[in-house]
């Protein structure tokens, strides 16, 4: 059974800092890995999706890397802003079965203060 | 692309009542997923459809939970005889057949009194 762990559980930083959020998973037979953002009381917004054959994806100030063999992914946020405050979730979809049902971590709650 | 729409946004009901939630996916998406999320946890998968076919329902939490997608468009999730432990956010997501990426609605927050 796939298990996804996110560290740290919570993070509070001043504006402008560069951040690294970590995600680890136990089964390396994955189809892809996705990073989401969730604002309080809202649904999830997809940030980056990395296919199993890829090593990283970038979007603006966000960069996600994937090391499938070690079961790790990192989300790098450059020059953090107060608007980045949210919970960031990592989800891993399995390679087999065709269902692509993701397993989610518990998330990292990020606060960026001015 | 109007996004995934869920109604109602909030539902407050007494224990023992039945509740039904609706999800309208992105129109060209043929996959639709239901999740439950409790405070401090990631979403927990419940069931999913490809068009009108329910392809996985073994992870519905109990036989009080059921879901339908009769015409392959919108879907409903019903919880019968609600219990305190059913209080949670219920999320719906849709995608193309490849399953990715999934686009989520804003969820329905269920509170059981």
XYZ file of C-alpha atoms in Angstrom:
227
model
C 0.000 0.000 0.000
C 1.386 3.371 -1.020
C 2.168 5.787 1.799
C 2.935 9.447 1.217
C 4.647 11.593 3.826
C 5.141 15.325 3.721
C 7.679 17.210 5.765
C 7.458 19.665 7.395
C 3.829 19.611 8.501
C 3.885 23.372 8.990
C 6.179 26.195 8.017
C 6.181 29.920 8.805
C 8.641 32.163 6.983
C 9.169 35.844 6.234
C 8.403 37.135 2.788
C 11.160 36.734 0.230
C 12.601 33.447 1.454
C 13.188 30.496 -0.850
C 11.415 27.367 0.394
C 11.679 23.628 -0.037
C 8.756 21.333 0.719
C 9.392 17.609 0.837
C 7.299 14.618 -0.179
C 8.314 10.970 0.160
C 6.515 7.833 -0.999
C 7.052 4.160 -0.279
C 6.235 2.501 -3.622
C 8.330 3.720 -6.542
C 6.043 2.130 -9.172
C 4.276 5.381 -9.884
C 2.549 6.804 -12.951
C 3.039 10.395 -11.906
C 3.282 12.775 -8.978
C 1.268 15.941 -8.592
C 1.614 18.970 -6.319
C -1.538 20.815 -5.294
C -2.326 23.972 -3.400
C -5.346 24.206 -1.092
C -6.629 27.444 0.409
C -8.779 27.259 3.577
C -12.275 25.967 2.866
C -11.506 25.481 -0.811
C -10.768 22.641 -3.181
C -7.379 21.705 -4.580
C -5.614 23.582 -7.353
C -3.090 21.647 -9.418
C 0.318 23.321 -9.458
C 2.660 20.887 -11.170
C 2.408 17.354 -12.519
C 5.532 15.248 -13.079
C 5.285 12.076 -15.141
C 7.334 9.126 -13.898
C 9.784 9.529 -16.790
C 10.464 13.170 -15.960
C 12.851 14.627 -13.399
C 11.324 18.054 -12.885
C 8.687 20.574 -13.874
C 8.702 24.344 -13.559
C 5.965 26.948 -13.476
C 6.872 30.519 -12.628
C 8.415 30.616 -9.158
C 7.654 26.929 -8.590
C 9.915 24.018 -9.404
C 9.134 20.398 -8.579
C 11.640 17.579 -8.829
C 11.140 13.833 -8.774
C 13.586 11.101 -7.779
C 11.553 7.969 -8.289
C 14.272 5.551 -7.221
C 14.583 7.138 -3.793
C 10.865 7.843 -3.483
C 11.220 11.586 -3.085
C 9.917 14.800 -4.556
C 10.579 18.388 -3.602
C 8.633 21.539 -4.324
C 10.829 24.615 -4.472
C 9.163 28.020 -4.065
C 11.359 30.976 -4.948
C 11.000 34.430 -3.417
C 7.964 33.538 -1.323
C 5.063 35.988 -1.037
C 2.182 36.303 1.456
C -0.147 35.111 -1.300
C 1.690 31.774 -1.268
C 0.202 31.055 2.166
C -1.809 27.837 1.814
C -1.559 24.090 2.348
C 0.531 22.261 -0.225
C -0.354 18.636 -0.946
C 1.582 15.979 -2.779
C -0.255 13.104 -4.520
C 1.150 9.974 -6.140
C -0.733 7.910 -8.742
C 0.043 4.223 -9.228
C 1.509 2.716 -12.377
C -0.718 -0.329 -12.534
C -4.457 -0.833 -12.777
C -5.414 2.054 -15.023
C -7.405 3.793 -12.322
C -4.747 6.442 -11.561
C -6.268 6.852 -8.130
C -3.889 9.150 -6.255
C -2.666 8.737 -2.702
C -2.292 12.057 -0.946
C 0.021 13.198 1.805
C -1.291 15.234 4.732
C 0.153 18.422 3.344
C 2.468 21.196 4.479
C 0.735 24.258 5.890
C 2.683 27.328 4.781
C 2.416 30.838 6.191
C 4.422 33.622 4.574
C 4.307 36.764 6.675
C 5.060 40.249 5.370
C -13.874 25.816 -19.050
C -16.214 26.618 -16.183
C -14.479 24.292 -13.754
C -15.891 21.615 -11.465
C -18.981 22.760 -9.610
C -20.235 21.275 -6.340
C -23.511 21.943 -4.568
C -24.340 22.739 -1.895
C -21.200 24.355 -0.499
C -22.313 23.730 3.036
C -24.783 21.233 4.492
C -25.824 21.091 8.128
C -28.088 18.261 9.154
C -29.143 16.229 12.142
C -27.726 12.805 12.827
C -29.748 10.104 11.116
C -30.839 12.191 8.153
C -29.954 11.403 4.549
C -27.926 13.877 2.503
C -27.140 14.145 -1.199
C -24.379 16.155 -2.827
C -24.081 17.048 -6.487
C -20.994 17.419 -8.675
C -20.916 18.884 -12.181
C -17.569 18.051 -13.838
C -15.781 19.866 -16.617
C -17.896 19.055 -19.663
C -15.340 17.182 -21.763
C -14.023 15.093 -18.845
C -15.196 11.496 -18.767
C -13.710 10.584 -15.378
C -15.213 11.762 -12.116
C -13.808 11.094 -8.645
C -15.212 11.552 -5.131
C -13.009 12.123 -2.082
C -13.509 12.833 1.604
C -11.201 15.162 3.484
C -11.092 15.636 7.242
C -9.208 18.350 9.075
C -5.449 18.051 8.800
C -5.600 15.157 6.335
C -5.196 14.789 2.627
C -8.179 13.763 0.502
C -9.220 10.131 0.886
C -10.492 8.408 -2.260
C -14.073 7.092 -2.169
C -15.130 6.108 -5.681
C -14.794 7.024 -9.341
C -16.670 6.833 -12.637
C -15.649 6.600 -16.232
C -18.615 7.994 -18.110
C -21.619 6.392 -16.398
C -19.754 3.285 -15.210
C -18.682 3.152 -11.574
C -15.313 1.419 -11.838
C -14.262 1.392 -8.205
C -16.544 1.475 -5.209
C -14.889 -0.853 -2.730
C -13.424 2.100 -0.890
C -16.717 3.738 -0.093
C -16.661 4.038 3.670
C -19.727 1.933 4.392
C -22.907 0.710 2.750
C -24.518 3.984 3.830
C -22.532 5.683 1.065
C -23.556 5.459 -2.571
C -22.830 7.384 -5.740
C -24.375 7.649 -9.177
C -23.576 9.205 -12.512
C -26.627 8.205 -14.531
C -25.914 9.937 -17.837
C -22.183 10.237 -17.607
C -22.385 13.923 -16.823
C -23.143 15.122 -13.280
C -22.795 12.832 -10.282
C -24.436 12.572 -6.883
C -23.052 11.204 -3.630
C -25.591 10.122 -1.044
C -25.022 9.347 2.609
C -27.870 7.619 4.391
C -28.488 7.694 8.156
C -25.709 10.201 8.749
C -23.436 9.841 11.764
C -21.221 12.333 13.611
C -18.164 10.801 11.999
C -19.443 11.708 8.540
C -18.685 15.374 9.205
C -16.037 16.292 6.634
C -15.394 18.040 3.338
C -16.535 16.012 0.337
C -14.567 16.803 -2.791
C -15.247 15.975 -6.405
C -12.671 15.963 -9.193
C -12.804 15.294 -12.920
C -10.267 14.397 -15.577
C -9.787 12.916 -19.018
C -9.448 9.156 -19.378
C -5.751 9.312 -18.576
C -6.749 10.325 -15.073
C -4.489 13.320 -14.940
C -4.460 16.038 -14.134
C -7.458 16.036 -11.849
C -9.425 19.253 -11.507
C -11.154 19.714 -8.169
C -14.300 21.504 -7.115
C -14.487 23.580 -3.946
C -16.198 20.786 -2.075
C -19.265 20.394 0.105
C -18.713 20.873 3.832
C -20.962 18.506 5.791
C -21.672 19.160 9.463
C -23.682 16.659 11.499
C -25.398 18.021 14.593
